[in-house]
PDB file of C-alpha atoms in Angstrom:
ATOM      1  CA  MET A 184     -62.115-227.242 109.771  1.00 57.00           C
ATOM      2  CA  SER A 185     -61.713-230.549 111.528  1.00 70.00           C
ATOM      3  CA  GLY A 186     -64.799-232.715 111.348  1.00 78.00           C
ATOM      4  CA  GLU A 187     -66.640-230.483 108.876  1.00 83.00           C
ATOM      5  CA  THR A 188     -68.106-231.802 105.654  1.00 87.00           C
ATOM      6  CA  VAL A 189     -66.847-229.367 103.015  1.00 91.00           C
ATOM      7  CA  VAL A 190     -68.527-229.502  99.613  1.00 91.00           C
ATOM      8  CA  THR A 191     -68.147-227.729  96.293  1.00 94.00           C
ATOM      9  CA  ILE A 192     -71.299-227.232  94.243  1.00 92.00           C
ATOM     10  CA  ILE A 193     -71.449-226.064  90.649  1.00 93.00           C
ATOM     11  CA  GLY A 194     -74.889-225.138  89.405  1.00 93.00           C
ATOM     12  CA  ASN A 195     -77.348-222.406  88.485  1.00 93.00           C
ATOM     13  CA  LEU A 196     -79.092-219.972  90.814  1.00 94.00           C
ATOM     14  CA  VAL A 197     -82.788-220.804  91.112  1.00 94.00           C
ATOM     15  CA  ASP A 198     -83.753-217.287  92.266  1.00 94.00           C
ATOM     16  CA  ASP A 199     -82.069-213.955  92.919  1.00 95.00           C
ATOM     17  CA  PRO A 200     -80.174-213.997  96.248  1.00 95.00           C
ATOM     18  CA  GLU A 201     -82.193-212.662  99.179  1.00 95.00           C
ATOM     19  CA  LEU A 202     -80.285-210.191 101.395  1.00 95.00           C
ATOM     20  CA  ARG A 203     -81.337-209.644 105.012  1.00 94.00           C
ATOM     21  CA  PHE A 204     -79.723-208.191 108.115  1.00 94.00           C
ATOM     22  CA  THR A 205     -79.604-209.591 111.647  1.00 93.00           C
ATOM     23  CA  PRO A 206     -80.710-207.356 114.548  1.00 94.00           C
ATOM     24  CA  ALA A 207     -76.991-206.769 115.211  1.00 93.00           C
ATOM     25  CA  GLY A 208     -76.579-205.494 111.635  1.00 93.00           C
ATOM     26  CA  ALA A 209     -74.743-208.446 110.056  1.00 94.00           C
ATOM     27  CA  ALA A 210     -75.685-209.096 106.439  1.00 94.00           C
ATOM     28  CA  VAL A 211     -76.754-212.585 105.364  1.00 94.00           C
ATOM     29  CA  ALA A 212     -77.696-213.663 101.846  1.00 95.00           C
ATOM     30  CA  LYS A 213     -79.619-216.841 101.074  1.00 96.00           C
ATOM     31  CA  PHE A 214     -79.830-218.396  97.651  1.00 96.00           C
ATOM     32  CA  ARG A 215     -80.639-221.759  96.086  1.00 96.00           C
ATOM     33  CA  VAL A 216     -78.411-223.601  93.650  1.00 95.00           C
ATOM     34  CA  ALA A 217     -79.674-226.269  91.258  1.00 93.00           C
ATOM     35  CA  SER A 218     -77.019-228.782  90.235  1.00 92.00           C
ATOM     36  CA  THR A 219     -78.110-231.166  87.514  1.00 88.00           C
ATOM     37  CA  PRO A 220     -75.765-233.900  86.279  1.00 87.00           C
ATOM     38  CA  ARG A 221     -75.642-234.614  82.537  1.00 87.00           C
ATOM     39  CA  VAL A 222     -74.931-238.060  81.163  1.00 88.00           C
ATOM     40  CA  PHE A 223     -74.398-239.229  77.610  1.00 89.00           C
ATOM     41  CA  ASN A 224     -76.897-241.874  76.494  1.00 89.00           C
ATOM     42  CA  LYS A 225     -75.129-244.113  73.970  1.00 91.00           C
ATOM     43  CA  MET A 226     -78.434-245.640  72.870  1.00 91.00           C
ATOM     44  CA  THR A 227     -79.916-242.309  71.751  1.00 92.00           C
ATOM     45  CA  ASN A 228     -76.533-240.643  71.100  1.00 92.00           C
ATOM     46  CA  GLN A 229     -77.666-237.597  73.108  1.00 91.00           C
ATOM     47  CA  TRP A 230     -76.929-235.866  76.400  1.00 91.00           C
ATOM     48  CA  GLU A 231     -79.633-236.249  79.044  1.00 90.00           C
ATOM     49  CA  ASP A 232     -80.237-234.448  82.332  1.00 88.00           C
ATOM     50  CA  GLY A 233     -80.123-236.492  85.506  1.00 86.00           C
ATOM     51  CA  GLU A 234     -82.077-235.762  88.663  1.00 89.00           C
ATOM     52  CA  GLY A 235     -81.469-232.229  89.928  1.00 89.00           C
ATOM     53  CA  LEU A 236     -80.071-231.442  93.374  1.00 91.00           C
ATOM     54  CA  PHE A 237     -81.346-228.221  94.950  1.00 94.00           C
ATOM     55  CA  LEU A 238     -79.374-226.809  97.895  1.00 94.00           C
ATOM     56  CA  THR A 239     -80.049-223.700  99.941  1.00 94.00           C
ATOM     57  CA  CYS A 240     -76.867-221.735 100.626  1.00 95.00           C
ATOM     58  CA  SER A 241     -76.167-218.855 102.990  1.00 95.00           C
ATOM     59  CA  VAL A 242     -73.255-216.468 103.107  1.00 95.00           C
ATOM     60  CA  TRP A 243     -72.481-213.735 105.647  1.00 95.00           C
ATOM     61  CA  ARG A 244     -71.206-210.166 106.080  1.00 94.00           C
ATOM     62  CA  GLN A 245     -69.558-208.293 103.204  1.00 93.00           C
ATOM     63  CA  GLN A 246     -69.573-211.374 101.014  1.00 92.00           C
ATOM     64  CA  ALA A 247     -73.377-211.546 101.438  1.00 94.00           C
ATOM     65  CA  GLU A 248     -73.708-207.991 100.162  1.00 94.00           C
ATOM     66  CA  ASN A 249     -71.377-208.777  97.245  1.00 93.00           C
ATOM     67  CA  VAL A 250     -73.415-211.875  96.336  1.00 94.00           C
ATOM     68  CA  ALA A 251     -76.725-209.979  96.460  1.00 94.00           C
ATOM     69  CA  GLU A 252     -75.299-207.135  94.365  1.00 92.00           C
ATOM     70  CA  THR A 253     -73.589-209.352  91.767  1.00 91.00           C
ATOM     71  CA  LEU A 254     -75.537-212.563  91.228  1.00 93.00           C
ATOM     72  CA  THR A 255     -78.928-213.053  89.590  1.00 92.00           C
ATOM     73  CA  ARG A 256     -81.268-215.923  88.801  1.00 95.00           C
ATOM     74  CA  GLY A 257     -79.909-218.320  86.188  1.00 92.00           C
ATOM     75  CA  MET A 258     -76.219-217.500  86.686  1.00 93.00           C
ATOM     76  CA  ARG A 259     -73.862-220.462  86.891  1.00 94.00           C
ATOM     77  CA  VAL A 260     -71.971-220.378  90.191  1.00 94.00           C
ATOM     78  CA  VAL A 261     -69.340-222.282  92.127  1.00 94.00           C
ATOM     79  CA  VAL A 262     -70.013-222.527  95.876  1.00 95.00           C
ATOM     80  CA  GLN A 263     -67.718-224.036  98.479  1.00 95.00           C
ATOM     81  CA  GLY A 264     -68.763-224.405 102.077  1.00 95.00           C
ATOM     82  CA  GLN A 265     -69.804-226.573 104.967  1.00 94.00           C
ATOM     83  CA  LEU A 266     -72.678-228.999 104.380  1.00 93.00           C
ATOM     84  CA  LYS A 267     -75.105-229.003 107.293  1.00 93.00           C
ATOM     85  CA  GLN A 268     -78.141-231.111 108.121  1.00 92.00           C
ATOM     86  CA  ARG A 269     -81.094-229.613 109.974  1.00 91.00           C
ATOM     87  CA  SER A 270     -84.230-231.377 111.199  1.00 92.00           C
ATOM     88  CA  TYR A 271     -87.562-229.787 112.116  1.00 91.00           C
ATOM     89  CA  GLU A 272     -91.269-230.546 112.358  1.00 90.00           C
ATOM     90  CA  ASP A 273     -93.598-229.010 109.791  1.00 90.00           C
ATOM     91  CA  ARG A 274     -97.128-227.689 110.459  1.00 92.00           C
ATOM     92  CA  GLU A 275     -98.566-231.200 110.262  1.00 93.00           C
ATOM     93  CA  GLN A 276     -96.022-232.391 112.881  1.00 92.00           C
ATOM     94  CA  VAL A 277     -94.112-234.410 110.284  1.00 93.00           C
ATOM     95  CA  LYS A 278     -90.375-234.554 110.909  1.00 94.00           C
ATOM     96  CA  ARG A 279     -88.391-233.112 107.976  1.00 92.00           C
ATOM     97  CA  THR A 280     -84.664-233.024 107.290  1.00 92.00           C
ATOM     98  CA  VAL A 281     -82.989-230.484 105.029  1.00 91.00           C
ATOM     99  CA  TYR A 282     -79.426-230.057 103.849  1.00 92.00           C
ATOM    100  CA  GLU A 283     -77.925-226.589 103.572  1.00 94.00           C
ATOM    101  CA  VAL A 284     -74.527-225.085 102.789  1.00 94.00           C
ATOM    102  CA  ASP A 285     -72.832-222.375 104.864  1.00 94.00           C
ATOM    103  CA  ALA A 286     -70.762-220.905 102.054  1.00 95.00           C
ATOM    104  CA  TYR A 287     -67.127-219.931 102.527  1.00 94.00           C
ATOM    105  CA  GLU A 288     -66.632-218.950  98.897  1.00 93.00           C
ATOM    106  CA  VAL A 289     -69.057-218.002  96.134  1.00 94.00           C
ATOM    107  CA  GLY A 290     -68.113-217.131  92.587  1.00 91.00           C
ATOM    108  CA  VAL A 291     -69.415-217.123  89.058  1.00 91.00           C
ATOM    109  CA  SER A 292     -68.417-219.957  86.754  1.00 90.00           C
ATOM    110  CA  LEU A 293     -66.332-218.741  83.846  1.00 89.00           C
ATOM    111  CA  ALA A 294     -66.920-221.905  81.794  1.00 88.00           C
ATOM    112  CA  ARG A 295     -69.524-220.208  79.601  1.00 86.00           C
ATOM    113  CA  ALA A 296     -69.282-216.555  80.644  1.00 85.00           C
ATOM    114  CA  SER A 297     -66.773-213.810  81.344  1.00 86.00           C
ATOM    115  CA  ALA A 298     -66.669-211.370  84.242  1.00 84.00           C
ATOM    116  CA  LYS A 299     -64.988-208.175  85.321  1.00 85.00           C
ATOM    117  CA  VAL A 300     -63.926-208.127  88.952  1.00 84.00           C
ATOM    118  CA  THR A 301     -63.986-204.964  91.042  1.00 84.00           C
ATOM    119  CA  LYS A 302     -62.384-205.062  94.465  1.00 84.00           C
ATOM    120  CA  ASN A 303     -64.259-203.534  97.404  1.00 79.00           C
ATOM    121  CA  ALA A 304     -62.998-200.470  99.192  1.00 75.00           C
ATOM    122  CA  ALA A 305     -60.636-201.112 102.111  1.00 60.00           C
ATOM    123  CA  GLY A 306     -63.441-200.771 104.684  1.00 53.00           C
ATOM    124  CA  GLY A 307     -65.430-203.753 103.370  1.00 52.00           C
ATOM    125  CA  GLN A 308     -62.365-205.973 103.214  1.00 45.00           C
ATOM    126  CA  ALA A 309     -61.275-205.073 106.741  1.00 37.00           C
ATOM    127  CA  GLN A 310     -64.757-205.745 108.148  1.00 39.00           C
ATOM    128  CA  GLN A 311     -64.905-209.152 106.513  1.00 38.00           C
ATOM    129  CA  GLY A 312     -61.423-210.009 107.722  1.00 38.00           C
ATOM    130  CA  ALA A 313     -62.142-208.971 111.284  1.00 38.00           C
ATOM    131  CA  ALA A 314     -65.354-210.963 111.471  1.00 40.00           C
ATOM    132  CA  GLY A 315     -64.481-213.907 109.273  1.00 42.00           C
ATOM    133  CA  GLY A 316     -60.907-214.541 110.385  1.00 41.00           C
ATOM    134  CA  ASP A 317     -59.504-214.044 106.873  1.00 41.00           C
ATOM    135  CA  PRO A 318     -55.715-213.545 107.197  1.00 37.00           C
ATOM    136  CA  TRP A 319     -55.556-212.017 103.693  1.00 37.00           C
ATOM    137  CA  ALA A 320     -58.110-209.314 104.453  1.00 41.00           C
ATOM    138  CA  GLY A 321     -56.656-206.186 105.861  1.00 39.00           C
ATOM    139  CA  ALA A 322     -56.663-202.589 104.808  1.00 36.00           C
ATOM    140  CA  LYS A 323     -55.953-202.616 101.094  1.00 38.00           C
ATOM    141  CA  PRO A 324     -55.493-199.652  98.808  1.00 37.00           C
ATOM    142  CA  ALA A 325     -58.918-198.293  97.859  1.00 38.00           C
ATOM    143  CA  GLN A 326     -57.934-197.295  94.312  1.00 38.00           C
ATOM    144  CA  GLN A 327     -57.151-200.394  92.290  1.00 38.00           C
ATOM    145  CA  ALA A 328     -57.904-201.161  88.669  1.00 38.00           C
ATOM    146  CA  PRO A 329     -60.495-203.875  88.081  1.00 39.00           C
ATOM    147  CA  GLN A 330     -59.070-207.313  87.400  1.00 40.00           C
ATOM    148  CA  GLN A 331     -59.265-208.719  83.890  1.00 39.00           C
ATOM    149  CA  ALA A 332     -61.876-211.364  83.173  1.00 41.00           C
ATOM    150  CA  GLY A 333     -60.797-214.587  84.813  1.00 40.00           C
ATOM    151  CA  GLY A 334     -58.234-212.787  87.019  1.00 38.00           C
ATOM    152  CA  TRP A 335     -57.029-214.461  90.163  1.00 37.00           C
ATOM    153  CA  GLY A 336     -57.560-211.583  92.598  1.00 41.00           C
ATOM    154  CA  ASP A 337     -54.835-211.118  95.182  1.00 41.00           C
ATOM    155  CA  GLN A 338     -52.056-213.134  93.614  1.00 39.00           C
ATOM    156  CA  PRO A 339     -48.890-211.050  93.262  1.00 38.00           C
ATOM    157  CA  SER A 340     -48.241-209.763  89.784  1.00 39.00           C
ATOM    158  CA  ALA A 341     -45.006-208.869  88.016  1.00 41.00           C
ATOM    159  CA  GLN A 342     -45.898-205.169  88.322  1.00 40.00           C
ATOM    160  CA  PRO A 343     -45.186-203.300  91.556  1.00 39.00           C
ATOM    161  CA  ALA A 344     -48.172-202.166  93.604  1.00 40.00           C
ATOM    162  CA  ALA A 345     -49.443-198.720  92.593  1.00 42.00           C
ATOM    163  CA  THR A 346     -50.119-197.605  96.148  1.00 40.00           C
ATOM    164  CA  PRO A 347     -48.332-198.935  99.241  1.00 41.00           C
ATOM    165  CA  ALA A 348     -50.454-200.219 102.093  1.00 41.00           C
ATOM    166  CA  PRO A 349     -51.030-197.790 104.975  1.00 42.00           C
ATOM    167  CA  ALA A 350     -48.498-198.075 107.779  1.00 44.00           C
ATOM    168  CA  GLY A 351     -49.447-200.668 110.367  1.00 43.00           C
ATOM    169  CA  ALA A 352     -52.194-202.187 108.162  1.00 42.00           C
ATOM    170  CA  GLY A 353     -50.607-205.639 108.235  1.00 45.00           C
ATOM    171  CA  TYR A 354     -51.268-206.217 104.535  1.00 43.00           C
ATOM    172  CA  SER A 355     -48.731-207.839 102.274  1.00 45.00           C
ATOM    173  CA  ASP A 356     -48.919-209.323  98.773  1.00 49.00           C
ATOM    174  CA  GLU A 357     -46.505-212.030  99.921  1.00 52.00           C
ATOM    175  CA  PRO A 358     -47.974-215.387 100.929  1.00 50.00           C
ATOM    176  CA  PRO A 359     -47.816-216.146 104.683  1.00 50.00           C
ATOM    177  CA  PHE A 360     -45.450-219.105 104.235  1.00 44.00           C
TER     178      PHE A 360
END
């Protein structure tokens, strides 16, 4: 991650995510996030909206399918990823510059909502890990109870695992340090 501009955006989805597939079969989801700052005006004693920032985000592979299946227009999300600048010429030959985010992580904000988390089957996790270089993704037990609202996913719990990982899967609940 050296030299990358990593940003975290909290905002609302402008539209439903759009899921497409590359000719090679890789899933990619695009979505736009509107982030509008709120400031308190002491003169009027009211909160006021600042100027909105609209960013197009893209996410790949299994996470793209999860985003398209889970998120809808209006949901408040937290997106972390690499900020990129792209320049092009429009139809009138005017040079335009846009800023986009290649998302590493996408999740719903639990500030004003609750969620139930369901882990993917082992196949989806392994595919994402193989393609995305995720050291935590390996073959995981397919039958796991959904996490409670606001759960932290793969953090080890006080309870023993219900099903051991398959032999040679390389999966462990222990951190790699």
